[in-house]
Amino acid sequence: MDFSLTDEEKAIRDTARAFIRREVMPLEQEVLRRERAHQPGITRDELRELQLKAKEFGFWGLSTPEEHGGMNLSAVAQSLIWTEIGRTFVPFRFGGEADNILYYANESQKAEYLIPTIEGERISCFAITEPGAGSDAANIKLSARPDGDDWILNGEKTFITNGNDADFAIVVAITDKEKGVHGGGSTAFLVDRSMGWKSEWIQVMGEGGPAALVFDNVRVPGRNILGEVGQGFQLGMQWIGKGRYIIPSHAIGLCERALQMAVDYANTRETFGSKIASYQAIQWMIADSETELEAARWLILRAAWTVDQGMDPRHSSSMSKLFGARVANDIIDRVMQIHGGMGYTRELPIERWYRYVRLLRIFEGTDEMQRLIISRDLLRGYTKIGGHLA
Ligand SMILES: Cc1cc2nc3c(=O)[nH]c(=O)nc-3n(C[C@H](O)[C@H](O)[C@H](O)COP(=O)(O)OP(=O)(O)OC[C@H]3O[C@@H](n4cnc5c(N)ncnc54)[C@H](O)[C@@H]3O)c2cc1C
């Protein structure tokens, strides 16, 4: 068994790290200052400028096929890069990306939605969650009824990331109530904001915030169906599936940085005449954090590797999302504890991470939903215990 990265993976990781250090991290103090003044940490133009700078460095479209100008990196390489991005709390991501399901677009939709999204000229959001259907996404009610060549959308979506900024939404709607989502009764639509949907910002614990979207007799041309009629839920699950190894990859980057802060603090802070690093209580928190981080790292990289092998990644991705999110919460909690009162202040980013990582246990499938998937795979015999070693 060889746990080493290839030379190419190391080179990509190190170049991403250098870019984040040189170009992104210097913005951190300004991001904190703005967020504390209730402003966005970074504007859309500033993000775009950084992304174009990264493009010169060679980073553009991590998962985007080469025919669309992207890097088309392996899942393992993407995971490594997301860990590097996680080291900074500047709300940064590399440009040149589009939602994975936008590749189901036909040629004219590609020109209108996919390409401008990759180029950063348009912003998308993906909307499946509703006030009455989150974990139970199959229970969505937003309806689309045919009217000539058009469809009329009515209903509400909630907690939609980018929902306030997006100029189009990928919306999963019920097109045949009788069939239900599992029987081909749902469809994905590309819906421009100009077609009439409204959004309202939802204030949350972390920075930024999702939005509620309202569709009141929104008329959508039939040519805006993404994929096939009846394919909506399937596309929705595919969209969500990808985040399950990317989200924890990002989280371990921030945990590595935070843990290093805790180590440095423990080596300088003195109480009762000694460095707090000399106390076993502190040492154990550091040891547990490092051990969990290492375990999470390999679980996540293995999930990414499973994707690269073309194997069904569902089981390993759910384990990495469940474990990665849990570990991130435990580590940031300990890092705050080691910093004492300072950890709780807004002078340091720890309280920001603390608020952010709590989300990881909720969105894109709660802890409980990941457990449901993992246990169901075993109980129904889809996966054997330790079967991935076979
Ligand atoms: C900041 C943020 C961004 C988001 N971005 C998006 C987005 O871009 N697009 C989008 O479509 N959605 C998005 N979501 C929605 C997110 O995916 C849902 O919030 C999540 O799936 C949980 O659904 P819910 O909030 O309705 O909770 P519920 O489904 O109501 O669950 C409540 C609790 O019950 C538990 N539970 C539910 N069913 C079971 C069960 N069978 N067994 C055991 N426990 C159960 C859950 O795990 C949870 O603890 C976002 C949410 C947040 C907070």
CSV table of C-alpha atoms and ligand atoms in Angstrom, one decimal:
chain,number,residue,atom,x,y,z
A,1,MET,CA,0.0,0.0,0.0
A,2,ASP,CA,1.4,3.4,-1.0
A,3,PHE,CA,0.1,6.5,0.8
A,4,SER,CA,2.4,8.9,-1.0
A,5,LEU,CA,1.1,11.5,-3.4
A,6,THR,CA,2.4,11.6,-7.0
A,7,ASP,CA,4.9,14.3,-8.0
A,8,GLU,CA,2.1,16.0,-10.0
A,9,GLU,CA,-0.3,16.0,-7.0
A,10,LYS,CA,2.5,17.4,-4.8
A,11,ALA,CA,3.3,20.1,-7.4
A,12,ILE,CA,-0.4,21.1,-7.8
A,13,ARG,CA,-0.9,21.2,-4.0
A,14,ASP,CA,2.3,23.3,-3.4
A,15,THR,CA,1.4,25.8,-6.2
A,16,ALA,CA,-2.1,26.2,-4.8
A,17,ARG,CA,-0.6,26.7,-1.3
A,18,ALA,CA,1.9,29.3,-2.6
A,19,PHE,CA,-0.9,31.2,-4.3
A,20,ILE,CA,-3.2,31.2,-1.3
A,21,ARG,CA,-0.3,32.4,1.0
A,22,ARG,CA,0.9,35.1,-1.4
A,23,GLU,CA,-2.3,36.5,-2.8
A,24,VAL,CA,-5.3,35.5,-0.6
A,25,MET,CA,-4.1,35.4,3.0
A,26,PRO,CA,-2.9,39.0,3.0
A,27,LEU,CA,-6.6,40.0,2.7
A,28,GLU,CA,-7.6,38.3,5.9
A,29,GLN,CA,-7.5,41.2,8.3
A,30,GLU,CA,-9.6,43.3,5.9
A,31,VAL,CA,-12.1,40.5,5.5
A,32,LEU,CA,-12.5,40.3,9.3
A,33,ARG,CA,-12.8,44.1,9.5
A,34,ARG,CA,-15.5,44.2,6.9
A,35,GLU,CA,-17.5,41.2,8.2
A,36,ARG,CA,-17.5,42.8,11.6
A,37,ALA,CA,-19.0,45.9,10.0
A,38,HIS,CA,-21.7,43.6,8.6
A,39,GLN,CA,-20.3,43.9,5.0
A,40,PRO,CA,-19.4,41.1,2.7
A,41,GLY,CA,-15.8,40.0,3.4
A,42,ILE,CA,-15.0,40.2,-0.3
A,43,THR,CA,-16.9,41.8,-3.2
A,44,ARG,CA,-17.8,40.0,-6.4
A,45,ASP,CA,-15.3,42.1,-8.4
A,46,GLU,CA,-12.5,41.4,-5.9
A,47,LEU,CA,-13.1,37.7,-6.0
A,48,ARG,CA,-13.1,37.8,-9.8
A,49,GLU,CA,-9.8,39.7,-9.8
A,50,LEU,CA,-8.2,37.1,-7.6
A,51,GLN,CA,-9.6,34.3,-9.7
A,52,LEU,CA,-8.1,35.8,-12.8
A,53,LYS,CA,-4.8,36.2,-11.0
A,54,ALA,CA,-5.1,32.5,-10.1
A,55,LYS,CA,-5.8,31.7,-13.8
A,56,GLU,CA,-2.4,33.2,-14.6
A,57,PHE,CA,-0.9,30.8,-12.1
A,58,GLY,CA,-2.6,28.0,-14.0
A,59,PHE,CA,-5.6,27.5,-11.6
A,60,TRP,CA,-8.9,27.7,-13.6
A,61,GLY,CA,-11.7,25.2,-13.6
A,62,LEU,CA,-10.5,22.5,-11.2
A,63,SER,CA,-13.2,20.1,-12.3
A,64,THR,CA,-14.0,21.7,-15.7
A,65,PRO,CA,-13.3,19.6,-18.8
A,66,GLU,CA,-10.4,20.7,-20.9
A,67,GLU,CA,-12.7,21.4,-23.9
A,68,HIS,CA,-14.1,24.2,-21.8
A,69,GLY,CA,-10.7,25.5,-20.8
A,70,GLY,CA,-10.6,23.8,-17.4
A,71,MET,CA,-8.0,21.6,-15.6
A,72,ASN,CA,-10.2,18.5,-15.4
A,73,LEU,CA,-8.3,17.4,-12.3
A,74,SER,CA,-8.7,14.1,-10.5
A,75,ALA,CA,-10.9,14.1,-7.5
A,76,VAL,CA,-7.8,13.5,-5.3
A,77,ALA,CA,-6.1,16.6,-6.7
A,78,GLN,CA,-9.3,18.6,-6.2
A,79,SER,CA,-9.5,17.4,-2.6
A,80,LEU,CA,-5.9,18.5,-2.0
A,81,ILE,CA,-6.6,21.9,-3.5
A,82,TRP,CA,-9.7,22.4,-1.4
A,83,THR,CA,-7.7,21.6,1.7
A,84,GLU,CA,-5.3,24.4,0.7
A,85,ILE,CA,-8.2,26.8,0.2
A,86,GLY,CA,-9.5,25.9,3.6
A,87,ARG,CA,-6.4,27.3,5.2
A,88,THR,CA,-7.6,30.8,4.7
A,89,PHE,CA,-10.9,32.1,5.9
A,90,VAL,CA,-11.1,34.6,3.0
A,91,PRO,CA,-14.3,33.5,1.1
A,92,PHE,CA,-12.2,32.5,-1.9
A,93,ARG,CA,-12.5,29.7,-4.5
A,94,PHE,CA,-10.8,29.2,-7.8
A,95,GLY,CA,-12.7,30.4,-10.9
A,96,GLY,CA,-13.7,28.6,-14.0
A,97,GLU,CA,-16.2,26.3,-12.4
A,98,ALA,CA,-19.8,25.5,-13.0
A,99,ASP,CA,-22.3,23.2,-11.2
A,100,ASN,CA,-21.6,19.6,-12.2
A,101,ILE,CA,-25.1,19.0,-13.5
A,102,LEU,CA,-24.9,22.0,-15.9
A,103,TYR,CA,-23.0,19.6,-18.2
A,104,TYR,CA,-26.4,18.0,-18.9
A,105,ALA,CA,-27.3,21.2,-20.8
A,106,ASN,CA,-28.0,20.9,-24.5
A,107,GLU,CA,-25.8,23.0,-26.9
A,108,SER,CA,-27.9,26.2,-26.8
A,109,GLN,CA,-28.2,25.9,-23.0
A,110,LYS,CA,-24.5,25.5,-22.8
A,111,ALA,CA,-24.0,28.7,-24.6
A,112,GLU,CA,-26.5,30.6,-22.5
A,113,TYR,CA,-25.8,29.1,-19.0
A,114,LEU,CA,-22.8,26.7,-18.8
A,115,ILE,CA,-20.1,28.8,-20.6
A,116,PRO,CA,-21.0,32.1,-19.0
A,117,THR,CA,-21.0,30.4,-15.6
A,118,ILE,CA,-17.6,29.0,-16.2
A,119,GLU,CA,-16.4,32.4,-17.4
A,120,GLY,CA,-17.7,34.0,-14.2
A,121,GLU,CA,-20.1,36.2,-16.2
A,122,ARG,CA,-23.2,34.5,-14.7
A,123,ILE,CA,-23.9,33.2,-11.2
A,124,SER,CA,-26.0,30.1,-10.6
A,125,CYS,CA,-27.7,28.7,-7.5
A,126,PHE,CA,-29.1,25.2,-7.0
A,127,ALA,CA,-32.5,24.9,-5.4
A,128,ILE,CA,-34.0,21.7,-4.1
A,129,THR,CA,-34.7,22.4,-0.4
A,130,GLU,CA,-38.1,23.7,0.6
A,131,PRO,CA,-39.6,24.8,3.9
A,132,GLY,CA,-41.3,21.4,4.1
A,133,ALA,CA,-38.6,19.3,2.5
A,134,GLY,CA,-34.9,19.3,3.5
A,135,SER,CA,-33.5,15.9,4.5
A,136,ASP,CA,-36.7,14.5,3.0
A,137,ALA,CA,-36.0,16.0,-0.4
A,138,ALA,CA,-38.3,13.6,-2.1
A,139,ASN,CA,-41.2,15.4,-0.5
A,140,ILE,CA,-40.7,18.6,-2.5
A,141,LYS,CA,-43.9,20.4,-3.6
A,142,LEU,CA,-42.8,23.3,-5.9
A,143,SER,CA,-44.8,22.5,-9.0
A,144,ALA,CA,-44.3,23.0,-12.7
A,145,ARG,CA,-47.4,22.6,-14.9
A,146,PRO,CA,-47.3,22.7,-18.7
A,147,ASP,CA,-48.9,25.6,-20.5
A,148,GLY,CA,-48.4,25.3,-24.2
A,149,ASP,CA,-44.6,25.2,-24.8
A,150,ASP,CA,-44.0,26.7,-21.4
A,151,TRP,CA,-44.1,25.6,-17.8
A,152,ILE,CA,-45.6,27.6,-14.9
A,153,LEU,CA,-43.6,27.3,-11.6
A,154,ASN,CA,-45.3,27.8,-8.2
A,155,GLY,CA,-43.8,27.3,-4.8
A,156,GLU,CA,-41.0,28.1,-2.5
A,157,LYS,CA,-37.3,27.1,-2.1
A,158,THR,CA,-35.3,27.9,1.0
A,159,PHE,CA,-31.7,28.0,2.3
A,160,ILE,CA,-30.4,28.5,-1.2
A,161,THR,CA,-26.7,29.3,-1.3
A,162,ASN,CA,-26.0,32.3,-3.6
A,163,GLY,CA,-29.8,32.7,-3.9
A,164,ASN,CA,-29.5,36.4,-3.5
A,165,ASP,CA,-26.7,36.9,-6.0
A,166,ALA,CA,-27.6,34.4,-8.6
A,167,ASP,CA,-29.0,35.5,-11.9
A,168,PHE,CA,-30.3,32.0,-12.7
A,169,ALA,CA,-31.4,29.1,-10.5
A,170,ILE,CA,-31.3,25.4,-11.2
A,171,VAL,CA,-34.7,24.4,-9.7
A,172,VAL,CA,-36.0,20.9,-9.1
A,173,ALA,CA,-39.8,21.0,-9.5
A,174,ILE,CA,-42.6,18.4,-9.4
A,175,THR,CA,-43.9,17.9,-13.0
A,176,ASP,CA,-46.0,14.8,-12.3
A,177,LYS,CA,-47.4,14.4,-8.8
A,178,GLU,CA,-48.8,10.9,-9.4
A,179,LYS,CA,-45.4,9.5,-10.4
A,180,GLY,CA,-43.6,11.2,-7.4
A,181,VAL,CA,-39.8,12.0,-7.6
A,182,HIS,CA,-38.7,8.4,-7.6
A,183,GLY,CA,-41.0,7.5,-10.4
A,184,GLY,CA,-39.8,10.2,-12.7
A,185,GLY,CA,-42.2,12.9,-11.6
A,186,SER,CA,-39.6,15.7,-11.1
A,187,THR,CA,-37.7,17.9,-13.5
A,188,ALA,CA,-34.8,20.4,-13.3
A,189,PHE,CA,-35.4,23.8,-14.9
A,190,LEU,CA,-32.9,26.7,-15.7
A,191,VAL,CA,-34.8,29.7,-14.4
A,192,ASP,CA,-33.5,33.2,-15.0
A,193,ARG,CA,-34.2,35.7,-12.2
A,194,SER,CA,-35.6,37.9,-15.0
A,195,MET,CA,-38.4,35.3,-15.4
A,196,GLY,CA,-39.8,36.5,-12.1
A,197,TRP,CA,-38.6,34.7,-9.1
A,198,LYS,CA,-37.9,36.7,-6.0
A,199,SER,CA,-35.3,36.1,-3.3
A,200,GLU,CA,-34.9,37.1,0.3
A,201,TRP,CA,-31.8,36.8,2.4
A,202,ILE,CA,-31.9,34.5,5.4
A,203,GLN,CA,-29.8,35.6,8.3
A,204,VAL,CA,-27.7,32.7,9.7
A,205,MET,CA,-25.0,32.0,12.3
A,206,GLY,CA,-22.1,32.1,9.8
A,207,GLU,CA,-21.0,34.8,7.4
A,208,GLY,CA,-22.9,35.4,4.2
A,209,GLY,CA,-26.1,33.6,4.1
A,210,PRO,CA,-28.5,31.7,1.9
A,211,ALA,CA,-31.8,32.9,0.6
A,212,ALA,CA,-35.5,31.9,0.3
A,213,LEU,CA,-36.8,31.9,-3.3
A,214,VAL,CA,-40.4,32.5,-4.2
A,215,PHE,CA,-41.9,31.3,-7.5
A,216,ASP,CA,-45.3,32.9,-8.1
A,217,ASN,CA,-46.6,31.8,-11.5
A,218,VAL,CA,-43.1,32.0,-13.0
A,219,ARG,CA,-43.3,31.2,-16.7
A,220,VAL,CA,-40.3,29.1,-18.0
A,221,PRO,CA,-39.9,28.1,-21.6
A,222,GLY,CA,-39.8,24.4,-22.3
A,223,ARG,CA,-36.4,24.8,-23.8
A,224,ASN,CA,-35.1,25.6,-20.3
A,225,ILE,CA,-35.5,22.0,-19.0
A,226,LEU,CA,-32.1,20.7,-17.9
A,227,GLY,CA,-31.6,17.1,-19.0
A,228,GLU,CA,-34.9,15.2,-19.5
A,229,VAL,CA,-38.4,15.6,-18.1
A,230,GLY,CA,-38.5,13.3,-15.1
A,231,GLN,CA,-34.8,13.4,-14.3
A,232,GLY,CA,-34.9,16.3,-11.8
A,233,PHE,CA,-34.4,14.4,-8.5
A,234,GLN,CA,-31.6,12.2,-10.0
A,235,LEU,CA,-29.8,15.4,-11.1
A,236,GLY,CA,-30.3,16.9,-7.7
A,237,MET,CA,-28.8,14.0,-5.9
A,238,GLN,CA,-25.8,14.1,-8.3
A,239,TRP,CA,-25.3,17.8,-7.5
A,240,ILE,CA,-25.3,17.1,-3.8
A,241,GLY,CA,-23.1,14.0,-4.1
A,242,LYS,CA,-20.0,16.0,-5.2
A,243,GLY,CA,-19.9,18.2,-2.1
A,244,ARG,CA,-19.6,15.2,0.1
A,245,TYR,CA,-15.8,14.9,-0.3
A,246,ILE,CA,-15.1,18.5,-1.2
A,247,ILE,CA,-16.8,19.9,2.0
A,248,PRO,CA,-14.6,17.9,4.5
A,249,SER,CA,-11.5,18.5,2.3
A,250,HIS,CA,-12.0,22.2,2.8
A,251,ALA,CA,-12.6,21.7,6.5
A,252,ILE,CA,-9.4,19.8,7.2
A,253,GLY,CA,-7.4,22.8,5.8
A,254,LEU,CA,-9.0,25.1,8.3
A,255,CYS,CA,-8.5,22.6,11.1
A,256,GLU,CA,-4.8,22.3,10.2
A,257,ARG,CA,-4.3,26.0,10.4
A,258,ALA,CA,-6.3,26.3,13.6
A,259,LEU,CA,-4.5,23.5,15.3
A,260,GLN,CA,-1.2,25.1,14.4
A,261,MET,CA,-2.4,28.3,16.1
A,262,ALA,CA,-3.3,26.2,19.2
A,263,VAL,CA,0.2,24.6,19.2
A,264,ASP,CA,1.9,28.0,18.9
A,265,TYR,CA,-0.4,29.5,21.6
A,266,ALA,CA,0.3,26.6,24.0
A,267,ASN,CA,4.0,27.2,23.6
A,268,THR,CA,3.8,30.8,24.5
A,269,ARG,CA,0.9,31.3,27.0
A,270,GLU,CA,1.9,30.9,30.6
A,271,THR,CA,-0.3,30.2,33.6
A,272,PHE,CA,0.9,29.3,37.2
A,273,GLY,CA,4.4,30.0,36.1
A,274,SER,CA,4.5,27.4,33.2
A,275,LYS,CA,3.7,27.3,29.5
A,276,ILE,CA,0.2,25.7,29.1
A,277,ALA,CA,1.9,23.3,26.7
A,278,SER,CA,3.3,21.6,29.8
A,279,TYR,CA,-0.1,20.6,31.0
A,280,GLN,CA,-1.4,17.2,30.1
A,281,ALA,CA,-5.0,18.5,29.6
A,282,ILE,CA,-3.7,20.7,26.8
A,283,GLN,CA,-1.4,18.0,25.3
A,284,TRP,CA,-4.2,15.6,25.1
A,285,MET,CA,-6.4,18.1,23.2
A,286,ILE,CA,-3.6,18.6,20.7
A,287,ALA,CA,-3.0,14.8,20.4
A,288,ASP,CA,-6.6,14.0,19.9
A,289,SER,CA,-7.0,16.7,17.3
A,290,GLU,CA,-4.0,15.6,15.3
A,291,THR,CA,-5.1,12.0,15.4
A,292,GLU,CA,-8.6,12.8,14.3
A,293,LEU,CA,-7.4,15.1,11.6
A,294,GLU,CA,-5.1,12.4,10.2
A,295,ALA,CA,-7.9,9.8,10.2
A,296,ALA,CA,-10.3,12.3,8.5
A,297,ARG,CA,-7.6,13.2,5.9
A,298,TRP,CA,-7.2,9.6,4.7
A,299,LEU,CA,-11.0,8.9,4.8
A,300,ILE,CA,-11.6,11.9,2.6
A,301,LEU,CA,-8.7,11.1,0.2
A,302,ARG,CA,-10.0,7.6,-0.1
A,303,ALA,CA,-13.5,8.8,-1.0
A,304,ALA,CA,-11.9,11.0,-3.7
A,305,TRP,CA,-9.9,8.1,-4.9
A,306,THR,CA,-13.1,6.0,-5.2
A,307,VAL,CA,-14.5,8.7,-7.4
A,308,ASP,CA,-11.3,8.6,-9.6
A,309,GLN,CA,-11.6,4.8,-9.9
A,310,GLY,CA,-15.1,5.1,-11.3
A,311,MET,CA,-16.4,3.2,-8.3
A,312,ASP,CA,-19.7,4.0,-6.5
A,313,PRO,CA,-18.5,6.7,-4.1
A,314,ARG,CA,-21.7,7.0,-2.1
A,315,HIS,CA,-20.6,5.0,0.9
A,316,SER,CA,-17.1,6.4,1.3
A,317,SER,CA,-18.3,9.9,0.6
A,318,SER,CA,-21.0,9.7,3.3
A,319,MET,CA,-18.4,8.5,5.8
A,320,SER,CA,-16.0,11.3,4.9
A,321,LYS,CA,-18.7,14.0,5.1
A,322,LEU,CA,-20.0,12.6,8.5
A,323,PHE,CA,-16.6,12.1,10.0
A,324,GLY,CA,-15.0,15.2,8.5
A,325,ALA,CA,-17.7,17.5,9.7
A,326,ARG,CA,-17.8,16.0,13.2
A,327,VAL,CA,-14.0,16.1,13.6
A,328,ALA,CA,-13.9,19.7,12.4
A,329,ASN,CA,-16.4,20.7,15.1
A,330,ASP,CA,-14.4,18.9,17.8
A,331,ILE,CA,-11.1,20.3,16.7
A,332,ILE,CA,-12.2,24.0,16.5
A,333,ASP,CA,-13.9,23.6,19.8
A,334,ARG,CA,-10.6,22.4,21.4
A,335,VAL,CA,-8.6,25.1,19.6
A,336,MET,CA,-11.0,27.7,21.2
A,337,GLN,CA,-10.6,26.0,24.6
A,338,ILE,CA,-6.8,26.1,24.3
A,339,HIS,CA,-6.9,29.8,23.5
A,340,GLY,CA,-9.2,30.5,26.6
A,341,GLY,CA,-10.9,33.9,26.5
A,342,MET,CA,-8.8,35.0,23.5
A,343,GLY,CA,-10.4,32.2,21.5
A,344,TYR,CA,-13.8,33.7,22.1
A,345,THR,CA,-12.9,37.2,21.0
A,346,ARG,CA,-13.3,38.6,17.5
A,347,GLU,CA,-9.6,39.5,17.3
A,348,LEU,CA,-8.9,36.0,16.2
A,349,PRO,CA,-10.7,34.0,13.5
A,350,ILE,CA,-11.4,31.0,15.8
A,351,GLU,CA,-15.0,32.2,16.7
A,352,ARG,CA,-15.6,32.6,12.9
A,353,TRP,CA,-14.5,29.0,12.2
A,354,TYR,CA,-16.6,27.8,15.2
A,355,ARG,CA,-19.7,29.3,13.6
A,356,TYR,CA,-18.8,28.1,10.1
A,357,VAL,CA,-18.0,24.5,11.0
A,358,ARG,CA,-21.4,24.0,12.7
A,359,LEU,CA,-23.0,24.3,9.3
A,360,LEU,CA,-21.0,21.3,8.0
A,361,ARG,CA,-23.0,18.9,10.1
A,362,ILE,CA,-26.3,20.3,8.6
A,363,PHE,CA,-26.0,21.2,4.9
A,364,GLU,CA,-25.7,18.8,1.9
A,365,GLY,CA,-27.0,16.0,4.0
A,366,THR,CA,-27.1,16.2,7.8
A,367,ASP,CA,-25.0,13.9,10.0
A,368,GLU,CA,-28.2,11.8,10.5
A,369,MET,CA,-28.7,11.5,6.7
A,370,GLN,CA,-25.1,10.3,6.2
A,371,ARG,CA,-25.6,7.7,9.0
A,372,LEU,CA,-28.8,6.6,7.3
A,373,ILE,CA,-27.0,6.1,4.0
A,374,ILE,CA,-24.1,4.3,5.6
A,375,SER,CA,-26.2,2.0,7.8
A,376,ARG,CA,-28.7,1.3,5.0
A,377,ASP,CA,-25.9,0.2,2.7
A,378,LEU,CA,-24.8,-2.3,5.3
A,379,LEU,CA,-28.2,-3.4,6.5
A,380,ARG,CA,-29.4,-4.0,2.9
A,381,GLY,CA,-26.2,-5.7,1.9
A,382,TYR,CA,-25.1,-3.1,-0.7
A,383,THR,CA,-21.8,-2.9,1.0
A,384,LYS,CA,-19.8,-5.3,3.2
A,385,ILE,CA,-18.1,-4.1,6.4
A,386,GLY,CA,-14.6,-3.3,5.3
A,387,GLY,CA,-15.7,-4.3,1.8
A,388,HIS,CA,-13.6,-1.6,0.2
A,389,LEU,CA,-10.5,-3.5,1.0
A,390,ALA,CA,-11.7,-6.5,-1.1
B,1,LIG,C1,-26.3,27.8,5.0
B,1,LIG,C2,-27.1,26.7,4.3
B,1,LIG,C3,-26.9,26.6,2.9
B,1,LIG,C4,-27.7,25.7,2.2
B,1,LIG,N1,-27.6,25.7,0.8
B,1,LIG,C5,-28.5,24.9,0.1
B,1,LIG,C6,-28.5,25.0,-1.4
B,1,LIG,O1,-27.7,25.7,-2.0
B,1,LIG,N2,-29.5,24.4,-2.1
B,1,LIG,C7,-30.4,23.6,-1.4
B,1,LIG,O2,-31.3,23.0,-2.1
B,1,LIG,N3,-30.4,23.5,-0.1
B,1,LIG,C8,-29.5,24.1,0.7
B,1,LIG,N4,-29.4,24.0,2.1
B,1,LIG,C9,-30.4,23.2,2.7
B,1,LIG,C10,-29.8,22.0,3.5
B,1,LIG,O3,-29.4,21.0,2.6
B,1,LIG,C11,-30.9,21.5,4.5
B,1,LIG,O4,-31.0,22.4,5.5
B,1,LIG,C12,-30.5,20.1,5.0
B,1,LIG,O5,-30.6,19.1,4.0
B,1,LIG,C13,-31.5,19.7,6.2
B,1,LIG,O6,-32.8,19.9,5.9
B,1,LIG,P1,-33.7,20.7,6.9
B,1,LIG,O7,-33.1,22.0,7.3
B,1,LIG,O8,-35.1,20.8,6.3
B,1,LIG,O9,-33.8,19.8,8.2
B,1,LIG,P2,-34.9,18.6,8.5
B,1,LIG,O10,-34.9,17.7,7.3
B,1,LIG,O11,-36.1,19.2,8.9
B,1,LIG,O12,-34.2,17.9,9.7
B,1,LIG,C14,-34.3,18.3,11.0
B,1,LIG,C15,-33.5,17.3,11.9
B,1,LIG,O13,-34.1,16.1,11.8
B,1,LIG,C16,-33.2,15.1,11.4
B,1,LIG,N5,-33.8,14.1,10.6
B,1,LIG,C17,-34.7,14.3,9.6
B,1,LIG,N6,-35.1,13.1,9.1
B,1,LIG,C18,-34.5,12.2,9.8
B,1,LIG,C19,-34.5,10.7,9.8
B,1,LIG,N7,-35.2,10.0,8.9
B,1,LIG,N8,-33.8,10.1,10.8
B,1,LIG,C20,-33.1,10.7,11.7
B,1,LIG,N9,-33.1,12.1,11.8
B,1,LIG,C21,-33.7,12.8,10.8
B,1,LIG,C22,-32.2,15.9,10.6
B,1,LIG,O14,-30.9,15.2,10.5
B,1,LIG,C23,-32.1,17.2,11.4
B,1,LIG,O15,-31.2,16.9,12.5
B,1,LIG,C24,-28.6,24.9,2.8
B,1,LIG,C25,-28.8,25.0,4.2
B,1,LIG,C26,-28.0,25.9,4.9
B,1,LIG,C27,-28.2,26.0,6.4
